[in-house]
Tab-separated table of C-alpha atoms and ligand atoms in Angstrom:
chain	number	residue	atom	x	y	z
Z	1	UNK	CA	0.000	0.000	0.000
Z	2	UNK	CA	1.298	3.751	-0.914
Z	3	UNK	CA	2.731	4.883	2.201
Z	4	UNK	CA	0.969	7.932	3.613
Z	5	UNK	CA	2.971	11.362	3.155
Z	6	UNK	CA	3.483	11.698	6.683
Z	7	UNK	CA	4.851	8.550	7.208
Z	8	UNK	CA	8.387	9.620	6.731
Z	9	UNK	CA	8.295	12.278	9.992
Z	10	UNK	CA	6.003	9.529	11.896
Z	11	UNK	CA	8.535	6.970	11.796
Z	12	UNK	CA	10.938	9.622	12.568
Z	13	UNK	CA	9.526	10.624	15.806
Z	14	UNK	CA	8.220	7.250	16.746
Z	15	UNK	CA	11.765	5.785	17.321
Z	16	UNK	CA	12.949	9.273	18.480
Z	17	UNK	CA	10.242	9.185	21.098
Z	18	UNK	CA	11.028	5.626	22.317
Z	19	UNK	CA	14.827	6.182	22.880
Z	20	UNK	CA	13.961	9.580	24.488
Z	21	UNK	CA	11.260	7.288	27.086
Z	22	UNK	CA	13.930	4.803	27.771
Z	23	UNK	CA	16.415	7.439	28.946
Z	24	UNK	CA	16.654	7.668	32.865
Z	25	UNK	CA	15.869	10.528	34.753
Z	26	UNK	CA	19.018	10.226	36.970
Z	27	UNK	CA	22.516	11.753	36.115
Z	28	UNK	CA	22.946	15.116	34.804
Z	29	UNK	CA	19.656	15.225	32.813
Z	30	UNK	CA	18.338	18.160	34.819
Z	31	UNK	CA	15.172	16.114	35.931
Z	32	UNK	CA	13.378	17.229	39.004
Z	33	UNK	CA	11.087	14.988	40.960
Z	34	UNK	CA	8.156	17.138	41.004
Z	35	UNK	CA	5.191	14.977	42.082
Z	36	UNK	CA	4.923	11.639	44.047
Z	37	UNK	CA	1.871	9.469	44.412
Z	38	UNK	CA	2.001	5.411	44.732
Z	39	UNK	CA	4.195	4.181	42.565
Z	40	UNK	CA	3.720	7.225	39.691
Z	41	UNK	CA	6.874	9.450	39.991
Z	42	UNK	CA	6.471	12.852	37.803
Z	43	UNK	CA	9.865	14.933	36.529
Z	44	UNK	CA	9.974	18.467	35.105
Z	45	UNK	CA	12.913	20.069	33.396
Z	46	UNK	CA	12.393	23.839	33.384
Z	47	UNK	CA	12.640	24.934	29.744
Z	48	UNK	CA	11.912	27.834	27.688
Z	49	UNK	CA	11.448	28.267	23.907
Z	50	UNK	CA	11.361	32.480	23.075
Z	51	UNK	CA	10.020	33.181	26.713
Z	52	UNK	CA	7.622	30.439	27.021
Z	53	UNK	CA	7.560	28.011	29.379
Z	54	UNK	CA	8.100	24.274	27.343
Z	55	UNK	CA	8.895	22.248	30.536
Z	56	UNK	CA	9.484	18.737	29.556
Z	57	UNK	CA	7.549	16.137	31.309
Z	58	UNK	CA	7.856	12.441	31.784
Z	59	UNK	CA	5.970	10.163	34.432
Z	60	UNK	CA	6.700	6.568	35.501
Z	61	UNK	CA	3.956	4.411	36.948
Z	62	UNK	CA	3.986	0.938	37.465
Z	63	UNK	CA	0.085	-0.471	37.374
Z	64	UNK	CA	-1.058	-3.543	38.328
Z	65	UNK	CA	-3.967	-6.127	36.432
Z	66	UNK	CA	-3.380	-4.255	32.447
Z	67	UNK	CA	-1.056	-4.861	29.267
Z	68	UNK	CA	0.531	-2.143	27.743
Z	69	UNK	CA	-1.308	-3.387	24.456
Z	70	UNK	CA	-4.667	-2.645	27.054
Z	71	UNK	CA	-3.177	0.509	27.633
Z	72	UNK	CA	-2.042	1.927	24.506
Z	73	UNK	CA	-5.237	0.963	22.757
Z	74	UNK	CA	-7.320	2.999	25.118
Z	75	UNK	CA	-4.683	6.099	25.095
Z	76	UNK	CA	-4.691	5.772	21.159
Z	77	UNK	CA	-8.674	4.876	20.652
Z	78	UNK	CA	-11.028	7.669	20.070
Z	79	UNK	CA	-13.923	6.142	21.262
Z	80	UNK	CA	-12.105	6.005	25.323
Z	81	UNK	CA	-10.960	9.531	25.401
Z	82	UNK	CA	-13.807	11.541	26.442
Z	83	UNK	CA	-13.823	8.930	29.518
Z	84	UNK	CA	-10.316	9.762	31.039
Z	85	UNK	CA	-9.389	13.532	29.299
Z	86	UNK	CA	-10.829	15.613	31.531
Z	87	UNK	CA	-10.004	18.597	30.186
Z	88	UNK	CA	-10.891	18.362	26.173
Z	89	UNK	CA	-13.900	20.314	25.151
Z	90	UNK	CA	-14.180	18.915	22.075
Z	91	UNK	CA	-12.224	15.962	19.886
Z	92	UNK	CA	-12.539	15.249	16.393
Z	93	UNK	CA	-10.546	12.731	13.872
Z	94	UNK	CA	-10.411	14.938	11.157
Z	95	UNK	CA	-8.177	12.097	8.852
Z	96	UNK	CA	-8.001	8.683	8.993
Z	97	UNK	CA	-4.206	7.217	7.887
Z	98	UNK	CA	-4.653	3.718	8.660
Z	99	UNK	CA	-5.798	2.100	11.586
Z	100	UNK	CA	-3.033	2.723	13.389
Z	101	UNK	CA	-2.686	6.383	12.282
Z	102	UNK	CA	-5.147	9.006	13.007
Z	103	UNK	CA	-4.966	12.670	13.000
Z	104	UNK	CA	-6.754	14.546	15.838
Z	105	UNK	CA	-8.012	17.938	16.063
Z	106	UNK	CA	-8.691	18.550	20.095
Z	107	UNK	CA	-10.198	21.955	21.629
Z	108	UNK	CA	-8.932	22.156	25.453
Z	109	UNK	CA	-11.006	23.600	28.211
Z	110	UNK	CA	-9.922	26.947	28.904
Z	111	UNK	CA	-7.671	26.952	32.235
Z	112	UNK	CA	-7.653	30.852	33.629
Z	113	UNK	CA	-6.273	32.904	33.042
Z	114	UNK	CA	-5.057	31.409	29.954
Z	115	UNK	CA	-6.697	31.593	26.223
Z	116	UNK	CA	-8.272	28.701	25.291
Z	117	UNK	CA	-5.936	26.368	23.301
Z	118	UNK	CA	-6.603	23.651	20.512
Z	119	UNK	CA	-4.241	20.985	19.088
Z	120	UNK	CA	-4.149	19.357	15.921
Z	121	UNK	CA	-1.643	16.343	16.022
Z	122	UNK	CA	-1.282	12.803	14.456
Z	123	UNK	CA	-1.573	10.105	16.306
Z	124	UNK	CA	0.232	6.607	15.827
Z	125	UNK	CA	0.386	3.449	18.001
Z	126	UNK	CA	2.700	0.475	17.130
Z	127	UNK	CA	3.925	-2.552	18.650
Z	128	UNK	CA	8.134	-2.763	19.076
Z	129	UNK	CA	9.642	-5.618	19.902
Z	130	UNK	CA	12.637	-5.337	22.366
Z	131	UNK	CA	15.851	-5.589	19.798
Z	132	UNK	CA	17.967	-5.202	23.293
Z	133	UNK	CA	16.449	-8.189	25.597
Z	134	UNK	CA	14.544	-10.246	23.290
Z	135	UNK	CA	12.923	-12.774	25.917
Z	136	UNK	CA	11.531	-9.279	27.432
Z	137	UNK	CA	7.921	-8.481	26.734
Z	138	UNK	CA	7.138	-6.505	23.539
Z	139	UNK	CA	6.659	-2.684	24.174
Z	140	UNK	CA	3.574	-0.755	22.933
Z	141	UNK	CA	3.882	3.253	22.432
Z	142	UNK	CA	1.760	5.929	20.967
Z	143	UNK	CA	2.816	8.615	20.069
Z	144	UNK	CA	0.865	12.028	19.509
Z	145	UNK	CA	2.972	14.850	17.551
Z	146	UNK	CA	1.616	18.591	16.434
Z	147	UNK	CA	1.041	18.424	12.591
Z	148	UNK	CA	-0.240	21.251	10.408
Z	149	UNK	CA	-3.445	20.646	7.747
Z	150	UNK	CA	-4.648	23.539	5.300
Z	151	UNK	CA	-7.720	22.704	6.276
Z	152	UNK	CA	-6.872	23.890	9.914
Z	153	UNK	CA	-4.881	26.657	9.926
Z	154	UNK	CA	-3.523	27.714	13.491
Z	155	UNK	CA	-5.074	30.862	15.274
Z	156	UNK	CA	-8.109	31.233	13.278
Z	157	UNK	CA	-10.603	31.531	15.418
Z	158	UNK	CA	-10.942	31.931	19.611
Z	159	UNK	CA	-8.661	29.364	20.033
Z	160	UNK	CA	-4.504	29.531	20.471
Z	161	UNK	CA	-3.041	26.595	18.687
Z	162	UNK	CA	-0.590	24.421	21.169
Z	163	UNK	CA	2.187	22.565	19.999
Z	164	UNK	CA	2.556	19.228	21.241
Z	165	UNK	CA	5.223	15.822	21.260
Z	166	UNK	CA	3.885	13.498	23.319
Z	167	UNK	CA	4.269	9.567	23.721
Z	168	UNK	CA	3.240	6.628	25.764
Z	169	UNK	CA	5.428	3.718	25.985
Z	170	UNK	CA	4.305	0.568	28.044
Z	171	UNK	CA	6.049	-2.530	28.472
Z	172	UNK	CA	4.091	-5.398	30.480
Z	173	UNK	CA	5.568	-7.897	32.852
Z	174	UNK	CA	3.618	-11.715	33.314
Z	175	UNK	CA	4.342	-13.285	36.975
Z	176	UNK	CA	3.893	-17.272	35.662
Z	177	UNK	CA	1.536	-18.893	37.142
Z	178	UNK	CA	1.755	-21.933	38.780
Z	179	UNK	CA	2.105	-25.101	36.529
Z	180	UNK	CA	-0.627	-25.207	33.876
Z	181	UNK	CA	-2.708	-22.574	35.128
Z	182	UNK	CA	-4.151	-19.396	33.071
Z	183	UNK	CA	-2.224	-16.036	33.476
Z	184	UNK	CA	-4.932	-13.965	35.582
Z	185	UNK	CA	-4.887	-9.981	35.633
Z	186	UNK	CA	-3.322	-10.158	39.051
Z	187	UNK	CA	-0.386	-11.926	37.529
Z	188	UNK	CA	0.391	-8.853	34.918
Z	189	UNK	CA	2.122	-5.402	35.395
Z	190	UNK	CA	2.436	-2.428	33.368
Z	191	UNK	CA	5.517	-0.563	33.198
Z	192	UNK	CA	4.139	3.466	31.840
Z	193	UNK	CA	6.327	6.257	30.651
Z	194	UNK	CA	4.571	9.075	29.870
Z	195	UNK	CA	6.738	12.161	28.070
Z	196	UNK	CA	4.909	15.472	27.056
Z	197	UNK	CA	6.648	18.462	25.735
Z	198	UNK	CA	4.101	21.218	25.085
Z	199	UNK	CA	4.677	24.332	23.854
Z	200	UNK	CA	1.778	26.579	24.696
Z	201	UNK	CA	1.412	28.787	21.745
Z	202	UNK	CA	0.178	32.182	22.290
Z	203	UNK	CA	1.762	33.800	25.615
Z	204	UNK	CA	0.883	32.106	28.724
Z	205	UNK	CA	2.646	33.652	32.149
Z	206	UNK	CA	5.433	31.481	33.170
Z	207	UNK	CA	4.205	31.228	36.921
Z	208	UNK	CA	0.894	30.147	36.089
Z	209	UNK	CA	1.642	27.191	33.530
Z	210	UNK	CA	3.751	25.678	35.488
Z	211	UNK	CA	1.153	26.113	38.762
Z	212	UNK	CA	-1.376	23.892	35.835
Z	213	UNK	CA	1.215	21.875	35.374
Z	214	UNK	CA	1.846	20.890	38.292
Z	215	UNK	CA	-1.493	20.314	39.543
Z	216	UNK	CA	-3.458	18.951	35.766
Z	217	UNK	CA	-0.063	15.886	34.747
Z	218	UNK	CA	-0.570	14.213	38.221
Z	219	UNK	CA	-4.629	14.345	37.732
Z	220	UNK	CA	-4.610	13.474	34.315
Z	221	UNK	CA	-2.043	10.379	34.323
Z	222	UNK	CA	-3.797	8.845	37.668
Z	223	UNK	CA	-7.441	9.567	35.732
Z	224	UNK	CA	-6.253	7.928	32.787
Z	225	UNK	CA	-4.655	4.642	34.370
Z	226	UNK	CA	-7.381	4.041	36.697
Z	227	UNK	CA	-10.016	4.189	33.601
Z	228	UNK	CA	-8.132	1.305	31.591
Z	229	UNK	CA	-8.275	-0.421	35.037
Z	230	UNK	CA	-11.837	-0.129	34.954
Z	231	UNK	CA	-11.987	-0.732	31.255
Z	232	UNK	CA	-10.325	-3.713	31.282
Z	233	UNK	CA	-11.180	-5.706	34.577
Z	234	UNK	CA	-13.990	-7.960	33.342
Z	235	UNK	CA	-12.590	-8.312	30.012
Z	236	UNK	CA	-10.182	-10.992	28.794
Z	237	UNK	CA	-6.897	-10.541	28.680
Z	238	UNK	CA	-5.569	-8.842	25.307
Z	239	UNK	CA	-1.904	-9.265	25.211
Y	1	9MC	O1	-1.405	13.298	26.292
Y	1	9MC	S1	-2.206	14.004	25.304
Y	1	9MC	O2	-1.718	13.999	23.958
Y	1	9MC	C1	-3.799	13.257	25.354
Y	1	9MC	C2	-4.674	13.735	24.270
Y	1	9MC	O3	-5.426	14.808	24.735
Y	1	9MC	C3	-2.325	15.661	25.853
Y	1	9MC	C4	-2.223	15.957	27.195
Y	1	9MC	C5	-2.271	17.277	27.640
Y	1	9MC	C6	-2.420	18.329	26.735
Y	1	9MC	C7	-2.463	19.722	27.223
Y	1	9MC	C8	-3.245	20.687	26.592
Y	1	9MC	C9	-3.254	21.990	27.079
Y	1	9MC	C10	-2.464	22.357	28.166
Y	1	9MC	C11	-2.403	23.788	28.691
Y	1	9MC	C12	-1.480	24.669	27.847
Y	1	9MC	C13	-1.968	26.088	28.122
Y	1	9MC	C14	-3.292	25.979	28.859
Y	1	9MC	C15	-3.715	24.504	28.795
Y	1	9MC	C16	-1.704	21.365	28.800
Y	1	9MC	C17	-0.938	21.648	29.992
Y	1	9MC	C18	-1.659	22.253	31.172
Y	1	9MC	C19	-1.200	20.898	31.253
Y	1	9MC	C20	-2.154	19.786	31.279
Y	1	9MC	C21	-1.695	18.543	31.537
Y	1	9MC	C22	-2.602	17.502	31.545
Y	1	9MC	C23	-3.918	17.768	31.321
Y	1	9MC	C24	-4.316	19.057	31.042
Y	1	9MC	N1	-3.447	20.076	31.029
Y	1	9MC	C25	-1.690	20.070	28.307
Y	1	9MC	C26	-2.527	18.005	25.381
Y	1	9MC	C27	-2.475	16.690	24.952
């Protein structure tokens, strides 16, 4: 099948995305532990692009009873998001790639004293297997990544277009279970690194981004993994 003109920059930032997720946040990386809860640790770097804050995010959390495969599909799937985004106003898939490719446009809920922002980014979720460990599980990501269609043009209408580069990358982990039995969900854990780099847009004070910030990634990423808990806890396992 023709390959899609996009495809280039979306296998691009795909594998840039999943080298970036597997870096640690120790060393001289600059990461600061800004937010604790469970087993979800949340870093910052404080960055700016032209006097706007673009602090770098990434999240670990470790969650129990759920495949990365489980939770990719729901982070990727249209259909889920209006269940765990709490703050999207409106969602639309304005192109179809393939079924693993989908372009989004996404209006935000306005956060004060902000304008209200929209985002218009592809979307792609893919299955790599581990080249490094091969008897390790296979790793899912997802990857979301700012695009721009003529059809969309930024800063149109009431709206300030953000930029975003975001991924997901999951990698499950099976306990065995004892001689012949079936793997149950209490035997699996997930393994989640979540990295978001957003650039706002339009001006947004410094102080008050990174107050949202701080208080909207911790809410958002404990939202979203207790929904594919729910989700997926009388279904059968999809690995
Ligand atoms: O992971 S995704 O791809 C899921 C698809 O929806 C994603 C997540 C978050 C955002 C987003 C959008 C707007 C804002 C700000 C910028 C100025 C004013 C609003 C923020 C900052 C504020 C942070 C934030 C973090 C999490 C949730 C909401 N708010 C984040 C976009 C996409």
């Amino acid at each position: 099948a023709v390959k899609h003109r996009l495809w280039p920059e979306i296998e691009k930032v795909t594998m840039e995305q999943l080298h970036y997720a597997r870096l640690g946040v120790g060393g001289a990386g600059g990461w600061q532990l800004f937010a604790e809860d469970g087993d979800m640790r949340m870093y910052r770097r404080e960055e700016e692009a032209d006097g706007l804050v673009v602090d770098p995010l990434k999240a670990c959390h470790v969650v129990k009873g759920v495949t990365g495969h489980e939770v990719c599909n729901i982070f990727f799937s249209p259909e889920y998001r209006s269940g765990w985004e709490a703050t999207l106003e409106d969602m639309t898939v304005v192109e179809n790639i393939s079924n693993d490719t989908l372009i989004f446009l996404q209006t935000h809920k306005r956060i004060w004293p902000a304008t209200q922002r929209d985002s218009l980014f592809w979307s792609h979720i893919r299955r790599v297997s581990d080249d490094q460990d091969p008897d390790a599980h296979d790793l899912w990501i997802v990857c979301n990544h700012s695009t721009e269609l003529p059809d969309y043009p930024a800063n149109t209408g009431k709206c300030v277009r953000l930029y975003l580069s975001v991924s997901l990358v999951c990698q499950t982990f099976i306990d065995p279970p004892k001689e012949g039995e079936r793997i149950k969900r209490e035997d699996i854990t997930c393994k989640i690194t979540y990295c978001s780099v957003v650039n706002p847009g339009g001006w947004a004070p410094a102080s008050v981004l990174r107050a949202v910030y701080k208080r909207e990634y911790p809410k958002f990423l404990k939202r979203f993994t207790s929904f594919c808990i729910d989700q997926c806890k009388d279904k059968p396992i999809v690995f």
